[in-house]
Short mmCIF file of N, CA and C in Angstrom, two decimals:
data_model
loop_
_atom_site.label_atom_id
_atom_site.label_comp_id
_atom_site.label_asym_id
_atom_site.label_seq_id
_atom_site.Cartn_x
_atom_site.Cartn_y
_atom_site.Cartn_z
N UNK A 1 42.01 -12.42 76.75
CA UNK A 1 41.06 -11.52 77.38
C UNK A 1 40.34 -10.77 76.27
N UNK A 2 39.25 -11.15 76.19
CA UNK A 2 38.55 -10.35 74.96
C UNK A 2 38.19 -8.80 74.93
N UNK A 3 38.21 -7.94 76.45
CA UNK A 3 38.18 -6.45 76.27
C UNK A 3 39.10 -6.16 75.78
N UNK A 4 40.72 -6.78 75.75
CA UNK A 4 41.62 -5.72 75.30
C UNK A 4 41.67 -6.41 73.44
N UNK A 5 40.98 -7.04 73.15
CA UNK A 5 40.77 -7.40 71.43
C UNK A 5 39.44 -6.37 70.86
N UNK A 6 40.29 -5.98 69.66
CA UNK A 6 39.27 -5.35 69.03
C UNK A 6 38.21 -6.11 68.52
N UNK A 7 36.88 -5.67 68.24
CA UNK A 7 35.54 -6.23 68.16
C UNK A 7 35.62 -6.62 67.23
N UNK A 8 35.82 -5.48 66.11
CA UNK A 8 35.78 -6.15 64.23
C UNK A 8 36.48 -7.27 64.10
N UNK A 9 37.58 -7.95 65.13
CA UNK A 9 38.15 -8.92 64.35
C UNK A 9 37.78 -10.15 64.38
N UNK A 10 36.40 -10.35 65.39
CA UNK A 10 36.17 -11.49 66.09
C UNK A 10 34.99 -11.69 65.22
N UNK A 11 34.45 -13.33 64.79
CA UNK A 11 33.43 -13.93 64.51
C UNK A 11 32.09 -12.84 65.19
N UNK A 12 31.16 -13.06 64.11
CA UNK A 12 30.18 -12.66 64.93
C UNK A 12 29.35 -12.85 65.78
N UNK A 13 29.48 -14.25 65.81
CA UNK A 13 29.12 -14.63 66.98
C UNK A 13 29.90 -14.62 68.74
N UNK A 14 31.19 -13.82 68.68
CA UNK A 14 31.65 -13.70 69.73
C UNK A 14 32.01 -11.82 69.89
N UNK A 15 31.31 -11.24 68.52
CA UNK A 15 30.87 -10.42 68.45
C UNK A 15 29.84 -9.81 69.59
N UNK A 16 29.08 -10.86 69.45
CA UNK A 16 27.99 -10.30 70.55
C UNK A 16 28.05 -10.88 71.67
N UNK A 17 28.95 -11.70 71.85
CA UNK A 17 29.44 -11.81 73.65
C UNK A 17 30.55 -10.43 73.93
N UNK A 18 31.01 -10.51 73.40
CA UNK A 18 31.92 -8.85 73.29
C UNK A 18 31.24 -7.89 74.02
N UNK A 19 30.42 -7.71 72.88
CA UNK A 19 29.46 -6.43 73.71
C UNK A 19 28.66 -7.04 74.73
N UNK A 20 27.87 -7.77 75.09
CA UNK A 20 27.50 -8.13 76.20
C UNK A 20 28.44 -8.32 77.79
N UNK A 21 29.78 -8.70 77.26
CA UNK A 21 31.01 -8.57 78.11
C UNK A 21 30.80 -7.00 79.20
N UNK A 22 30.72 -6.57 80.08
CA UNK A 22 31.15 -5.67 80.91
C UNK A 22 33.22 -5.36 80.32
N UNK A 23 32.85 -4.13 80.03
CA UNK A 23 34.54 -3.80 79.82
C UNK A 23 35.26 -3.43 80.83
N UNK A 24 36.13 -4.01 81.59
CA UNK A 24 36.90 -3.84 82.75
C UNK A 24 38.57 -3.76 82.35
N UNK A 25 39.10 -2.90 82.98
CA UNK A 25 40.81 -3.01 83.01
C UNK A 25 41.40 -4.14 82.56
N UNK A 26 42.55 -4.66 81.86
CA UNK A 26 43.75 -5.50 82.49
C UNK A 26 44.16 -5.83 82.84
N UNK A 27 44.53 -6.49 83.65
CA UNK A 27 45.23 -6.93 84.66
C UNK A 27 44.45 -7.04 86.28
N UNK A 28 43.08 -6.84 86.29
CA UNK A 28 42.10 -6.94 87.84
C UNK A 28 42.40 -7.47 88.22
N UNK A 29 43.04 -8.80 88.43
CA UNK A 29 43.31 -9.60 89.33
C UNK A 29 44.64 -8.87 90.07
N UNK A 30 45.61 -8.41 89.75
CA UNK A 30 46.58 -8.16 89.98
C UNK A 30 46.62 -7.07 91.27
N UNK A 31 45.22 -6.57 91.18
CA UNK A 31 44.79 -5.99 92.23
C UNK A 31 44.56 -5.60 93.18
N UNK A 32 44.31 -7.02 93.52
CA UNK A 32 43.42 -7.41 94.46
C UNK A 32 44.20 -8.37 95.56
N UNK A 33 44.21 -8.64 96.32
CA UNK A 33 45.20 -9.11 97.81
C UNK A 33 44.62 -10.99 97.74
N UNK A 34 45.43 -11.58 97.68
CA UNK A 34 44.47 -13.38 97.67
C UNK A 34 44.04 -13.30 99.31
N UNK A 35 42.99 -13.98 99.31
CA UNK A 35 42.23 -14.01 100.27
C UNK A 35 42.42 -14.31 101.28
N UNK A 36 43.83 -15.13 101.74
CA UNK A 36 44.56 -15.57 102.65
C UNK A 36 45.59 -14.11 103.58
N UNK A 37 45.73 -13.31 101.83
CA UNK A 37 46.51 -11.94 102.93
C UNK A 37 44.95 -11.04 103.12
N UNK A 38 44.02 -11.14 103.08
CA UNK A 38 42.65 -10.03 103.48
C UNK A 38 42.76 -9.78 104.63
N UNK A 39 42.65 -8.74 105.62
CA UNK A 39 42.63 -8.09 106.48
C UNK A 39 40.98 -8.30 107.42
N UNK A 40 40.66 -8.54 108.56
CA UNK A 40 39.43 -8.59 108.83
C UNK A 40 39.69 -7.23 109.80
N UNK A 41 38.57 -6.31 109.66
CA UNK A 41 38.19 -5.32 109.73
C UNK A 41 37.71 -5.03 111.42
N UNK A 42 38.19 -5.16 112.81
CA UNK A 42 37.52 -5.30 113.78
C UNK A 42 36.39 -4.37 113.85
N UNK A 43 35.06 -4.76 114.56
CA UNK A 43 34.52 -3.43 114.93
C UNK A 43 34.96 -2.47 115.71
N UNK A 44 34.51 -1.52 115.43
CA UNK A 44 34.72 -0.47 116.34
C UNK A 44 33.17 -0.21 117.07
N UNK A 45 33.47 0.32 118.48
CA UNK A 45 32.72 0.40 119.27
C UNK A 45 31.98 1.89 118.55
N UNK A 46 32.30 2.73 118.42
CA UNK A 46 32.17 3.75 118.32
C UNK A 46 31.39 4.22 116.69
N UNK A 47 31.32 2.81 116.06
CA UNK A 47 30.96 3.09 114.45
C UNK A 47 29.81 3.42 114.24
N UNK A 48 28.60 2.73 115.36
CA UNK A 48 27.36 3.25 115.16
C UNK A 48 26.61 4.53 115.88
N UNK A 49 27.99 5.18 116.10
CA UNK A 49 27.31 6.23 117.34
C UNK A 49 27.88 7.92 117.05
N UNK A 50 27.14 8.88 116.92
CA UNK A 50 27.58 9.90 116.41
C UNK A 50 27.63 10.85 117.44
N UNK A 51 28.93 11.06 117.77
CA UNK A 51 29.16 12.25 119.33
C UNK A 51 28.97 13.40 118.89
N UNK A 52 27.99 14.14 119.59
CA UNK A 52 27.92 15.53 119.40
C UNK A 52 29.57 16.32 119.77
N UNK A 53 29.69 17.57 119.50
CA UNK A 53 31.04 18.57 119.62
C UNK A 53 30.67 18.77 121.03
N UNK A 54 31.73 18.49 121.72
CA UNK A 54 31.51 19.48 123.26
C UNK A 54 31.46 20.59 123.37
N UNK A 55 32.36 21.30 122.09
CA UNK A 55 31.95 22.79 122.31
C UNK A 55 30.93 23.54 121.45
N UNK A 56 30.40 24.48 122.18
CA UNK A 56 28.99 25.45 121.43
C UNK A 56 29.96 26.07 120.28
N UNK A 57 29.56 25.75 119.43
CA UNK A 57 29.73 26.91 118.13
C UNK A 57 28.49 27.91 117.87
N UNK A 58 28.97 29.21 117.32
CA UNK A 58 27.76 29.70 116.81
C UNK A 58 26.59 29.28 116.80
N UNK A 59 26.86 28.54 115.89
CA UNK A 59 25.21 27.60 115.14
C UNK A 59 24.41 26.55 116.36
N UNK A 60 25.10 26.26 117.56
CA UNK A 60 24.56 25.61 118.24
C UNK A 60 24.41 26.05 119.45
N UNK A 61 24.86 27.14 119.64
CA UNK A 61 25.16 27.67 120.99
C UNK A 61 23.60 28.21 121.65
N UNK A 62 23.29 28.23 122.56
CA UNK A 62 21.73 28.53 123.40
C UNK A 62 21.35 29.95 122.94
N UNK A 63 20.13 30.56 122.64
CA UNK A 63 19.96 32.18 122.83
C UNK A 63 20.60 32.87 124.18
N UNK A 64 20.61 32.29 125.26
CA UNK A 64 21.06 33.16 126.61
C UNK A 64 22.21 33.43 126.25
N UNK A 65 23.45 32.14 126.12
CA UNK A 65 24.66 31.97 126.25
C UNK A 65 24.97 33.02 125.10
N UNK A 66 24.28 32.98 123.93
CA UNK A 66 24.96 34.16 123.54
C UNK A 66 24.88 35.60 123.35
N UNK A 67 23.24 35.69 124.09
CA UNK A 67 23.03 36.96 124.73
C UNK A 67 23.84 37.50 126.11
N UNK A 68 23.93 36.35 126.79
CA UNK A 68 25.48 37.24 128.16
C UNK A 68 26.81 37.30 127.15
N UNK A 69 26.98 36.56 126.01
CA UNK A 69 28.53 37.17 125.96
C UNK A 69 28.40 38.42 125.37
N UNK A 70 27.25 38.45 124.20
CA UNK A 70 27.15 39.59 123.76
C UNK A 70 27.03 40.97 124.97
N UNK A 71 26.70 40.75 125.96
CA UNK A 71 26.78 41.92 126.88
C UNK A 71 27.86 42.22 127.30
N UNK A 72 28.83 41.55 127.60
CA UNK A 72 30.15 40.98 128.24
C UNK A 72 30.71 42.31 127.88
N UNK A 73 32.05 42.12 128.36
CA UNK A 73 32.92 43.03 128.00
C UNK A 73 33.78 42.84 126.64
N UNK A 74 34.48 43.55 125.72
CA UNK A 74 35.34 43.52 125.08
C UNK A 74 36.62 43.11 125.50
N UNK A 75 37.32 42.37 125.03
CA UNK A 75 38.93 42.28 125.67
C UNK A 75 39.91 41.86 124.57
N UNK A 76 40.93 42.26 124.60
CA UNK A 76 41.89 42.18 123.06
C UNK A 76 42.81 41.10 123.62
N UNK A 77 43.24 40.87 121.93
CA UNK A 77 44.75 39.82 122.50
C UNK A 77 45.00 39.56 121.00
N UNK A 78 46.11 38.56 120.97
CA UNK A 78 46.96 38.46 119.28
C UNK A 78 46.27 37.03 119.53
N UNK A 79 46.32 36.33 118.59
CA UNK A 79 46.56 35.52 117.59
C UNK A 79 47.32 34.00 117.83
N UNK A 80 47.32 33.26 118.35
CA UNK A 80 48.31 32.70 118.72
C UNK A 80 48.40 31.71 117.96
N UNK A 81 47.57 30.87 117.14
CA UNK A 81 47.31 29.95 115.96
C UNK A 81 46.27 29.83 115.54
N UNK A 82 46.17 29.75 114.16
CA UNK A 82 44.88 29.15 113.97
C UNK A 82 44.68 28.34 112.55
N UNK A 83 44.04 26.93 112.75
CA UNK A 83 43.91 26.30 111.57
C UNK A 83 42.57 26.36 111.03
N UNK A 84 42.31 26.55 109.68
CA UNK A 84 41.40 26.86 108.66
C UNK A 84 40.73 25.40 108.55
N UNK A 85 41.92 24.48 108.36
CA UNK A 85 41.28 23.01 108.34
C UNK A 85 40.94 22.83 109.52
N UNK A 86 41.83 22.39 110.22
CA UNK A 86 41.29 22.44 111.61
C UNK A 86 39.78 22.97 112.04
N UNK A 87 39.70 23.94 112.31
CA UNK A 87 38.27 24.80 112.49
C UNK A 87 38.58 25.33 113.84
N UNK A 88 39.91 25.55 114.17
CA UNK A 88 39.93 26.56 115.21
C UNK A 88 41.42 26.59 115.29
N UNK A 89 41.91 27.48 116.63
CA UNK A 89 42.94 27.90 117.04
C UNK A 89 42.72 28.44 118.34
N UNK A 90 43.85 29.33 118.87
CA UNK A 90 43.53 29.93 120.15
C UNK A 90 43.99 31.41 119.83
N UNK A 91 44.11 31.92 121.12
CA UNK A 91 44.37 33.53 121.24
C UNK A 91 44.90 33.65 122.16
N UNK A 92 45.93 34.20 122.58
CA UNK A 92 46.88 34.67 124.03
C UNK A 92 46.30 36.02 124.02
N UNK A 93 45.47 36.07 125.04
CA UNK A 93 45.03 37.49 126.01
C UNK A 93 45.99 38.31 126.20
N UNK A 94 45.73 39.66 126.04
CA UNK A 94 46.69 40.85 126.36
C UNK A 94 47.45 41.23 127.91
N UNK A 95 46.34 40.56 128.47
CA UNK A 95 46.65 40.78 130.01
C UNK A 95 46.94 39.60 130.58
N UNK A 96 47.70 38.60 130.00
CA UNK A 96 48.13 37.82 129.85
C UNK A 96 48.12 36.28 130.30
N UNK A 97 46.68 36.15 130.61
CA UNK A 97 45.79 34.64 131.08
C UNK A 97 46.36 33.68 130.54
N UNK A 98 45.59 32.57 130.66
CA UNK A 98 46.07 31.00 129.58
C UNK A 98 45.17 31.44 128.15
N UNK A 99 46.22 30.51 127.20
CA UNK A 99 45.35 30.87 125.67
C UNK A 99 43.95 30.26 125.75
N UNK A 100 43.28 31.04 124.72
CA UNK A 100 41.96 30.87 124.80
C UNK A 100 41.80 30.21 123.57
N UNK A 101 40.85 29.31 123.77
CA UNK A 101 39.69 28.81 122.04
C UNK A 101 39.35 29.57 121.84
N UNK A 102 39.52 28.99 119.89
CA UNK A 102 38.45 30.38 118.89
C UNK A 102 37.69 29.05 118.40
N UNK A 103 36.59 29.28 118.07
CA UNK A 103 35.95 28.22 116.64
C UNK A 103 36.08 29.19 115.55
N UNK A 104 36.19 28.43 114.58
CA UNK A 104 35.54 29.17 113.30
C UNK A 104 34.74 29.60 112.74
N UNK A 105 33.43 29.62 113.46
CA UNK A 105 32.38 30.04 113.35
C UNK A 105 32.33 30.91 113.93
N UNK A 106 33.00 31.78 114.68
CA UNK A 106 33.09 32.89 115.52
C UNK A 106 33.91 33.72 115.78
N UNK A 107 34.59 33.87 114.24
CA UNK A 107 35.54 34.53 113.55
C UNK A 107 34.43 35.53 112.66
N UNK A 108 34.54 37.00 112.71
CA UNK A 108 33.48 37.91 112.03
C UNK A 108 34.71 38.18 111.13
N UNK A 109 33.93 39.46 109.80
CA UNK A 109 34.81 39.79 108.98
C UNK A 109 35.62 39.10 107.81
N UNK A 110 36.50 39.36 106.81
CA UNK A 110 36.98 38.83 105.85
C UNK A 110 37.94 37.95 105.91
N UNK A 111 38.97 38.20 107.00
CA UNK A 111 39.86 37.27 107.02
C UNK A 111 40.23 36.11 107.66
N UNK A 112 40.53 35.23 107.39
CA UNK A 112 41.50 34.25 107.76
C UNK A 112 42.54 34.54 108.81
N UNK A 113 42.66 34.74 110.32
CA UNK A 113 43.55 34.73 111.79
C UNK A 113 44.85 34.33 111.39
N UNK A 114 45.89 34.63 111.18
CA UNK A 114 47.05 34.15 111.54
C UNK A 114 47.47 34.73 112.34
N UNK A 115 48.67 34.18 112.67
CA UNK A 115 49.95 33.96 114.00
C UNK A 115 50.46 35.20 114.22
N UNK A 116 49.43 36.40 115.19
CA UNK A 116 50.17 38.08 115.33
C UNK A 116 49.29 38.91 115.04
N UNK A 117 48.15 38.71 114.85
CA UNK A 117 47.06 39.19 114.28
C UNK A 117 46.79 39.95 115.45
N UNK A 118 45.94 41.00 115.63
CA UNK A 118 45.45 41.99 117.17
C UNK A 118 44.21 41.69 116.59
N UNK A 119 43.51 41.41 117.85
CA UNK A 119 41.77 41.26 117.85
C UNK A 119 41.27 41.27 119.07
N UNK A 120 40.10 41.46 118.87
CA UNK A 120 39.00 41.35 119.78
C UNK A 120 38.35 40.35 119.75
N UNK A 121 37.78 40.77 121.31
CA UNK A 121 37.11 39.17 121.22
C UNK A 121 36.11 39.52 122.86
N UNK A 122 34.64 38.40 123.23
CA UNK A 122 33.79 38.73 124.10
C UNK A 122 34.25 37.16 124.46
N UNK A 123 33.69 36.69 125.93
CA UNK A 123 33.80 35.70 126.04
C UNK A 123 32.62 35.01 126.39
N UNK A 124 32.65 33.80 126.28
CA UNK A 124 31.83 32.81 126.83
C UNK A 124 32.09 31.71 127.32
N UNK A 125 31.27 31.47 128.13
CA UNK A 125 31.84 29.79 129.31
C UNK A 125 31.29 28.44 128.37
N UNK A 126 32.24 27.70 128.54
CA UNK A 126 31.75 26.27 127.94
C UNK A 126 30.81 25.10 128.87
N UNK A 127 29.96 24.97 128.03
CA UNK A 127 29.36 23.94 128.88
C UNK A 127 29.79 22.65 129.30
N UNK A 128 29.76 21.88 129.88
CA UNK A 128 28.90 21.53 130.95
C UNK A 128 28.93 22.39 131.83
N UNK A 129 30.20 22.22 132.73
CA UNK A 129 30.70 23.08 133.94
C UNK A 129 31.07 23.99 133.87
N UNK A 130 31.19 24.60 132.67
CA UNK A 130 31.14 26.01 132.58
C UNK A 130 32.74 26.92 133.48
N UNK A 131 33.88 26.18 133.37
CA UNK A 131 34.61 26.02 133.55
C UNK A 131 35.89 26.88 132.95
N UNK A 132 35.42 26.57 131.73
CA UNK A 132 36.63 26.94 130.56
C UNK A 132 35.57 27.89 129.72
N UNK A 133 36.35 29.00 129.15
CA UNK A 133 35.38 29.49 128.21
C UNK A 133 36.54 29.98 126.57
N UNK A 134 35.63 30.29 126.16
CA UNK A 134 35.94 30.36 124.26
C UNK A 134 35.52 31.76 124.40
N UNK A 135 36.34 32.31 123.14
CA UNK A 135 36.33 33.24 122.42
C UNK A 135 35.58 33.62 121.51
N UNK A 136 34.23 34.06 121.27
CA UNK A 136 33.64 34.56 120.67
C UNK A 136 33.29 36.12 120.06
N UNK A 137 32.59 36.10 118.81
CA UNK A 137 32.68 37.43 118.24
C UNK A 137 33.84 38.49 117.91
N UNK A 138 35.37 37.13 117.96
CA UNK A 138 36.46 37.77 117.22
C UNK A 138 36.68 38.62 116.09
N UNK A 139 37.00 39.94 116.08
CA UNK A 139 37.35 40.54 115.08
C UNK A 139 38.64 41.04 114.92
N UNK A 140 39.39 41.00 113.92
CA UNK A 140 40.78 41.08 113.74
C UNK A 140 41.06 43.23 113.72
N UNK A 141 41.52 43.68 114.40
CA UNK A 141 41.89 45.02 114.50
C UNK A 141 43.13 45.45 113.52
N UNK A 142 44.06 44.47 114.04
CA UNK A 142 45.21 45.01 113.04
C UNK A 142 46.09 43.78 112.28
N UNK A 143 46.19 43.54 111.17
CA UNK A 143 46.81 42.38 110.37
C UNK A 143 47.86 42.51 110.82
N UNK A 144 48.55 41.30 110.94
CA UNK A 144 50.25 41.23 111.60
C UNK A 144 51.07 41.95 110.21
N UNK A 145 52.05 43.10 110.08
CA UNK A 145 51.98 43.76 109.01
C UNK A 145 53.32 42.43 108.50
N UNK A 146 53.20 42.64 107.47
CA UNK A 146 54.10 41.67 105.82
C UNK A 146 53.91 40.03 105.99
N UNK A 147 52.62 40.06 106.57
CA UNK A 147 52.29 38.41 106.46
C UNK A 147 50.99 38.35 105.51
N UNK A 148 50.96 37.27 104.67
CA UNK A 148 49.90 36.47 103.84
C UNK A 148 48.72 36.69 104.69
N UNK A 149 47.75 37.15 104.34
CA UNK A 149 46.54 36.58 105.06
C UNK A 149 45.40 35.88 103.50
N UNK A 150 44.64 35.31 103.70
CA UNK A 150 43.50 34.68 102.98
C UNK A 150 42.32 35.37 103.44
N UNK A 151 41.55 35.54 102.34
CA UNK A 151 40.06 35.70 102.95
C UNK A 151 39.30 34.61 102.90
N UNK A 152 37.89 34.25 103.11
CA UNK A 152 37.19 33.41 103.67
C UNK A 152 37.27 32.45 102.07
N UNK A 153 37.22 33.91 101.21
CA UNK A 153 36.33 33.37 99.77
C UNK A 153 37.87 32.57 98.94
N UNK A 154 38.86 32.79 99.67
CA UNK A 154 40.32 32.15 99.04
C UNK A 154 41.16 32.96 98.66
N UNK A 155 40.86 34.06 98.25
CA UNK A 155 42.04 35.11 98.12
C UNK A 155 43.17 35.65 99.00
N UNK A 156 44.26 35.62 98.35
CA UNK A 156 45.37 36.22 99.57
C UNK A 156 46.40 37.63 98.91
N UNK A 157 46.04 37.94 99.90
CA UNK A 157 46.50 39.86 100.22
C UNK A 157 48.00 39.46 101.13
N UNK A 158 48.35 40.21 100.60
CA UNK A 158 49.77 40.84 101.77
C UNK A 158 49.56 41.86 102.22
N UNK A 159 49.97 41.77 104.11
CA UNK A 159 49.62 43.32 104.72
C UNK A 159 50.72 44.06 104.71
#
């Protein structure tokens, strides 16, 4: 294999196939699967088609929809999970309903929600049927006290 030979030692005339050579690894073949074990790839139905989110986030949500929640009432509750990767979690209501959706886009303020957190929150109905609604304009009131929290920008505080 002439990439792994040094250049100076070779004729000069294979000198300049050398350098003309593309320099690749060792061992490439070893790589690579023989063509008999290759995998064929089925389509997927779904590869050329890009589903919108069913739920309104911030950024997509109508001017009305978020002019009635903004009128709405205030109503508190803790924390009940929430993932950062993910891009949401829920909230168990104080007065003690089914848990609610948060997005992450509708998390105000510095921190990062964990599990005990007291907040506020306005609501809004989800579309289509308007059925189910999310939690919007969450703000965290009181940090669950001696837990980690993160802020948005990556830093983590102990409360």
């Amino acid at each position: 294999m002439l990439s792994a030979v040094s250049s100076s030692r070779l004729p000069s005339c294979l000198q300049i196939l050398f350098l003309l050579e593309p320099l690749r690894p060792p061992y490439t073949e070893a790589l690579h699967l023989p063509t008999n074990k290759l995998r064929e790839r089925s389509p997927s139905p779904m590869r050329d088609f890009l589903i919108p989110s069913p739920l309104p986030t911030r950024r997509n949500r109508t001017f009305s929809a978020s002019a009635r929640a903004s009128e709405g009432p205030v109503y508190s509750g803790v924390c009940k999970c929430f993932s950062r990767s993910k891009g949401h979690g829920f909230i168990t209501p104080s007065d003690g309903g089914s848990d609610i959706f948060v997005h992450i886009s509708d998390i105000e303020g510095e921190y990062v929600p964990v599990e005990g957190d007291e907040v506020t929150y306005k609501l809004c109905h989800i579309p289509p049927k308007h059925e189910k609604v999310q939690a919007v304009e969450v703000n965290i009131v009181h940090l669950k006290p001696g837990s980690k929290h993160e802020t948005w920008g990556g830093h983590i505080i102990t409360s």
